[in-house]
Amino acid sequence: DAKTTQPPSMDCAEGRAANLPCNHSTISGNEYVYWYRQIHSQGPQYIIHGLKNNETNEMASLIITEDRKSSTLILPHATLRDTAVYYCIALNYGGSQGNLIFGKGTKLSVKP
Amino acid sequence: NAGVTQTPKFRVLKTGQSMTLLCAQDMNHEYMYWYRQDPGMGLRLIHYSVGEGTTAKGEVPDGYNVSRLKKQNFLLGLESAAPSQTSVYFCASRRIEGYEQYFGPGTRLTVT
């Protein structure tokens, strides 16, 4: 599975959009980009995933560049409860049994 | 639905003692996973199971054993606990078709 690179930390003002970048320059054609988050001391929570097209659900939007070398997770109106560590993971369905490889993620702090 | 539950929530062991962590899911998921998370780190996969009666090693399996006698339960055993096994342990499960994993609340284990 491709390695992903994320900034270690980011701040965001409450009510503003939080844009979390992820670099996955070695991603292969059959690897999906998954995003999870972990609120302090809790188990990780699935947010969204995508392959090529942009995706949106009730939690967030995922924008993947045309060359698929990077992506951005967007929380449109961040709240204090969105303060968490966000993990970007490249996942090959076929080769890994769906096993997730977590890096250190981005610690997002939403401030009032 | 309770989702994924873990028992116990906290435990303190002395070096050399044994214990079993229980993970239960009520979503009829085929796949189940055990991860550990050390301070400031991402999760690392210990063992996983692709179905009842099957188990496989993950990234850091040494010192742990697992069993999946029933589809809804996945047990993680420590035969002779060591201080290096002090960590937070998370269980997760997923369906065959979807790759989103659902995590339990974690078990905080301290080995003295």
CSV table of C-alpha atoms in Angstrom, one decimal:
chain,number,residue,atom,x,y,z
A,1,ASP,CA,0.0,0.0,0.0
A,2,ALA,CA,1.2,3.5,-0.8
A,3,LYS,CA,2.7,5.7,1.9
A,4,THR,CA,0.8,8.8,2.8
A,5,THR,CA,2.2,12.1,4.2
A,6,GLN,CA,0.2,14.5,6.3
A,7,PRO,CA,1.1,17.7,8.3
A,8,PRO,CA,1.4,16.9,12.0
A,9,SER,CA,-1.0,19.6,13.1
A,10,MET,CA,-3.4,22.2,11.9
A,11,ASP,CA,-5.7,24.8,13.5
A,12,CYS,CA,-9.1,25.9,12.4
A,13,ALA,CA,-11.5,28.5,13.6
A,14,GLU,CA,-14.9,27.2,14.7
A,15,GLY,CA,-17.5,27.6,11.9
A,16,ARG,CA,-14.9,27.8,9.2
A,17,ALA,CA,-14.0,25.1,6.7
A,18,ALA,CA,-11.2,22.8,7.7
A,19,ASN,CA,-9.1,21.6,4.8
A,20,LEU,CA,-6.8,18.7,5.6
A,21,PRO,CA,-4.2,17.7,3.0
A,22,CYS,CA,-2.7,14.3,2.3
A,23,ASN,CA,0.1,13.5,-0.1
A,24,HIS,CA,0.1,10.0,-1.7
A,25,SER,CA,2.4,10.4,-4.7
A,26,THR,CA,3.1,6.7,-5.0
A,27,ILE,CA,-0.5,5.6,-5.0
A,28,SER,CA,-1.4,2.9,-7.5
A,29,GLY,CA,-4.4,2.8,-9.8
A,30,ASN,CA,-6.3,0.3,-7.6
A,31,GLU,CA,-5.7,2.0,-4.2
A,32,TYR,CA,-8.4,3.9,-2.5
A,33,VAL,CA,-7.9,6.9,-0.3
A,34,TYR,CA,-9.6,6.4,3.1
A,35,TRP,CA,-10.0,9.0,5.9
A,36,TYR,CA,-10.6,8.1,9.6
A,37,ARG,CA,-10.5,10.3,12.6
A,38,GLN,CA,-9.8,9.6,16.3
A,39,ILE,CA,-11.2,11.9,18.9
A,40,HIS,CA,-9.2,11.8,22.1
A,41,SER,CA,-9.1,8.4,23.7
A,42,GLN,CA,-11.8,7.0,21.5
A,43,GLY,CA,-11.6,4.3,18.8
A,44,PRO,CA,-11.1,5.6,15.2
A,45,GLN,CA,-14.2,6.6,13.2
A,46,TYR,CA,-14.5,6.1,9.5
A,47,ILE,CA,-15.2,9.4,7.6
A,48,ILE,CA,-15.1,8.9,3.9
A,49,HIS,CA,-13.2,7.2,1.0
A,50,GLY,CA,-12.7,7.6,-2.7
A,51,LEU,CA,-10.8,6.3,-5.7
A,52,LYS,CA,-10.8,9.0,-8.5
A,53,ASN,CA,-13.9,11.1,-8.2
A,54,ASN,CA,-14.7,13.7,-5.5
A,55,GLU,CA,-16.9,12.3,-2.8
A,56,THR,CA,-19.3,13.9,-0.3
A,57,ASN,CA,-21.3,12.5,2.6
A,58,GLU,CA,-22.9,13.9,5.7
A,59,MET,CA,-19.6,14.3,7.5
A,60,ALA,CA,-17.2,15.6,4.9
A,61,SER,CA,-16.0,16.0,1.3
A,62,LEU,CA,-13.0,14.4,-0.3
A,63,ILE,CA,-11.3,16.1,-3.2
A,64,ILE,CA,-8.8,13.9,-5.1
A,65,THR,CA,-6.5,15.6,-7.6
A,66,GLU,CA,-6.7,14.4,-11.2
A,67,ASP,CA,-3.3,12.7,-11.0
A,68,ARG,CA,-4.4,11.1,-7.7
A,69,LYS,CA,-1.1,12.1,-6.0
A,70,SER,CA,-2.8,14.1,-3.3
A,71,SER,CA,-6.2,14.7,-1.7
A,72,THR,CA,-7.9,17.0,0.7
A,73,LEU,CA,-10.5,16.3,3.3
A,74,ILE,CA,-12.9,19.1,3.8
A,75,LEU,CA,-15.0,19.6,7.0
A,76,PRO,CA,-17.3,22.4,5.7
A,77,HIS,CA,-18.2,24.0,9.1
A,78,ALA,CA,-15.8,22.8,11.7
A,79,THR,CA,-17.1,22.6,15.3
A,80,LEU,CA,-15.2,22.1,18.6
A,81,ARG,CA,-16.2,18.4,18.4
A,82,ASP,CA,-14.2,18.0,15.2
A,83,THR,CA,-11.0,18.4,17.2
A,84,ALA,CA,-9.3,15.0,16.6
A,85,VAL,CA,-6.4,13.3,14.8
A,86,TYR,CA,-7.2,12.7,11.2
A,87,TYR,CA,-5.7,9.8,9.3
A,88,CYS,CA,-5.3,9.5,5.6
A,89,ILE,CA,-4.8,5.9,4.4
A,90,ALA,CA,-4.2,4.4,1.0
A,91,LEU,CA,-5.8,1.0,0.7
A,92,ASN,CA,-5.5,-1.7,-1.9
A,93,TYR,CA,-8.6,-3.9,-1.7
A,94,GLY,CA,-7.0,-6.9,-3.3
A,95,GLY,CA,-3.6,-7.2,-1.7
A,96,SER,CA,-4.1,-6.4,2.0
A,97,GLN,CA,-7.3,-8.0,3.2
A,98,GLY,CA,-8.5,-4.5,3.8
A,99,ASN,CA,-5.9,-4.1,6.6
A,100,LEU,CA,-5.4,-0.4,7.5
A,101,ILE,CA,-2.0,1.0,8.0
A,102,PHE,CA,-2.2,4.1,10.3
A,103,GLY,CA,0.5,6.8,10.2
A,104,LYS,CA,0.7,9.6,12.8
A,105,GLY,CA,-2.1,11.6,11.1
A,106,THR,CA,-2.9,15.3,11.4
A,107,LYS,CA,-4.0,16.7,14.8
A,108,LEU,CA,-6.7,19.2,14.0
A,109,SER,CA,-7.5,21.7,16.7
A,110,VAL,CA,-10.7,23.7,16.2
A,111,LYS,CA,-10.6,26.9,18.2
A,112,PRO,CA,-13.5,29.1,19.3
B,1,ASN,CA,-27.2,-2.1,18.1
B,2,ALA,CA,-24.3,-1.9,20.4
B,3,GLY,CA,-21.8,-2.1,17.6
B,4,VAL,CA,-18.3,-3.2,18.7
B,5,THR,CA,-17.8,-3.6,22.4
B,6,GLN,CA,-14.6,-4.4,24.3
B,7,THR,CA,-14.2,-6.0,27.8
B,8,PRO,CA,-12.6,-4.8,30.1
B,9,LYS,CA,-12.1,-1.1,29.7
B,10,PHE,CA,-9.1,-0.9,32.0
B,11,ARG,CA,-6.7,-3.5,33.4
B,12,VAL,CA,-3.5,-3.5,35.3
B,13,LEU,CA,-1.3,-6.6,35.2
B,14,LYS,CA,2.0,-7.6,36.8
B,15,THR,CA,4.8,-8.8,34.5
B,16,GLY,CA,4.3,-12.5,33.7
B,17,GLN,CA,0.5,-12.6,34.3
B,18,SER,CA,-1.9,-13.6,31.6
B,19,MET,CA,-5.2,-12.2,30.5
B,20,THR,CA,-7.7,-12.3,27.7
B,21,LEU,CA,-9.4,-9.2,26.1
B,22,LEU,CA,-12.8,-9.8,24.6
B,23,CYS,CA,-14.2,-8.1,21.5
B,24,ALA,CA,-17.8,-8.6,20.5
B,25,GLN,CA,-19.8,-7.2,17.5
B,26,ASP,CA,-23.5,-7.5,16.8
B,27,MET,CA,-23.3,-6.4,13.1
B,28,ASN,CA,-22.7,-9.9,11.7
B,29,HIS,CA,-19.4,-8.7,10.3
B,30,GLU,CA,-17.0,-11.3,8.8
B,31,TYR,CA,-13.7,-9.5,9.4
B,32,MET,CA,-12.4,-8.6,12.8
B,33,TYR,CA,-9.1,-7.0,13.9
B,34,TRP,CA,-7.0,-6.3,17.0
B,35,TYR,CA,-4.8,-3.1,17.0
B,36,ARG,CA,-2.6,-1.6,19.6
B,37,GLN,CA,-1.9,2.1,20.0
B,38,ASP,CA,1.1,3.5,21.9
B,39,PRO,CA,1.3,7.1,23.0
B,40,GLY,CA,1.6,9.6,20.1
B,41,MET,CA,1.5,6.8,17.6
B,42,GLY,CA,-1.0,5.5,15.0
B,43,LEU,CA,-2.6,2.1,15.4
B,44,ARG,CA,-0.7,-1.0,14.6
B,45,LEU,CA,-2.3,-4.3,13.6
B,46,ILE,CA,-1.7,-7.3,15.9
B,47,HIS,CA,-3.9,-10.0,14.4
B,48,TYR,CA,-7.0,-10.3,12.3
B,49,SER,CA,-9.6,-12.8,11.3
B,50,VAL,CA,-11.4,-13.1,8.0
B,51,GLY,CA,-14.1,-15.4,9.4
B,52,GLU,CA,-15.1,-17.7,12.1
B,53,GLY,CA,-12.4,-20.2,12.9
B,54,THR,CA,-9.6,-18.3,11.0
B,55,THR,CA,-6.9,-16.0,12.2
B,56,ALA,CA,-3.9,-14.3,10.7
B,57,LYS,CA,-0.9,-12.3,11.9
B,58,GLY,CA,-0.6,-8.6,11.5
B,59,GLU,CA,2.3,-6.2,11.8
B,60,VAL,CA,3.1,-6.8,15.5
B,61,PRO,CA,1.8,-10.3,16.5
B,62,ASP,CA,4.6,-11.4,18.9
B,63,GLY,CA,3.5,-12.0,22.5
B,64,TYR,CA,-0.2,-12.3,21.5
B,65,ASN,CA,-2.6,-15.1,20.6
B,66,VAL,CA,-6.1,-14.8,19.2
B,67,SER,CA,-9.1,-17.0,18.7
B,68,ARG,CA,-12.4,-16.6,16.7
B,69,LEU,CA,-14.5,-19.5,17.8
B,70,LYS,CA,-17.7,-17.6,17.2
B,71,LYS,CA,-18.4,-15.1,14.4
B,72,GLN,CA,-19.3,-12.3,16.8
B,73,ASN,CA,-16.4,-12.7,19.2
B,74,PHE,CA,-12.6,-12.1,18.7
B,75,LEU,CA,-10.4,-12.8,21.7
B,76,LEU,CA,-6.9,-11.5,22.2
B,77,GLY,CA,-4.7,-13.3,24.7
B,78,LEU,CA,-1.5,-12.3,26.5
B,79,GLU,CA,0.1,-15.4,27.9
B,80,SER,CA,2.9,-13.7,29.8
B,81,ALA,CA,2.5,-10.0,30.0
B,82,ALA,CA,5.5,-7.7,29.6
B,83,PRO,CA,5.8,-3.9,30.3
B,84,SER,CA,6.3,-3.4,26.5
B,85,GLN,CA,2.7,-4.5,26.1
B,86,THR,CA,1.4,-1.5,28.0
B,87,SER,CA,-0.8,0.1,25.4
B,88,VAL,CA,-4.4,0.9,24.4
B,89,TYR,CA,-6.0,-2.0,22.5
B,90,PHE,CA,-8.7,-1.5,19.9
B,91,CYS,CA,-10.8,-4.0,18.2
B,92,ALA,CA,-12.6,-3.4,14.9
B,93,SER,CA,-14.8,-5.2,12.5
B,94,ARG,CA,-16.1,-4.9,8.9
B,95,ARG,CA,-18.3,-6.5,6.3
B,96,ILE,CA,-16.9,-8.5,3.4
B,97,GLU,CA,-18.2,-6.0,0.9
B,98,GLY,CA,-17.3,-2.7,2.5
B,99,TYR,CA,-13.9,-1.8,3.7
B,100,GLU,CA,-14.9,0.6,6.4
B,101,GLN,CA,-13.9,-0.7,9.8
B,102,TYR,CA,-15.9,0.0,12.9
B,103,PHE,CA,-13.9,0.3,16.1
B,104,GLY,CA,-14.6,-0.4,19.7
B,105,PRO,CA,-13.9,2.0,22.6
B,106,GLY,CA,-10.6,0.5,23.5
B,107,THR,CA,-9.0,-1.3,26.5
B,108,ARG,CA,-6.3,0.5,28.4
B,109,LEU,CA,-3.8,-2.0,29.6
B,110,THR,CA,-0.9,-1.3,32.0
B,111,VAL,CA,1.8,-3.9,32.7
B,112,THR,CA,4.0,-3.1,35.7
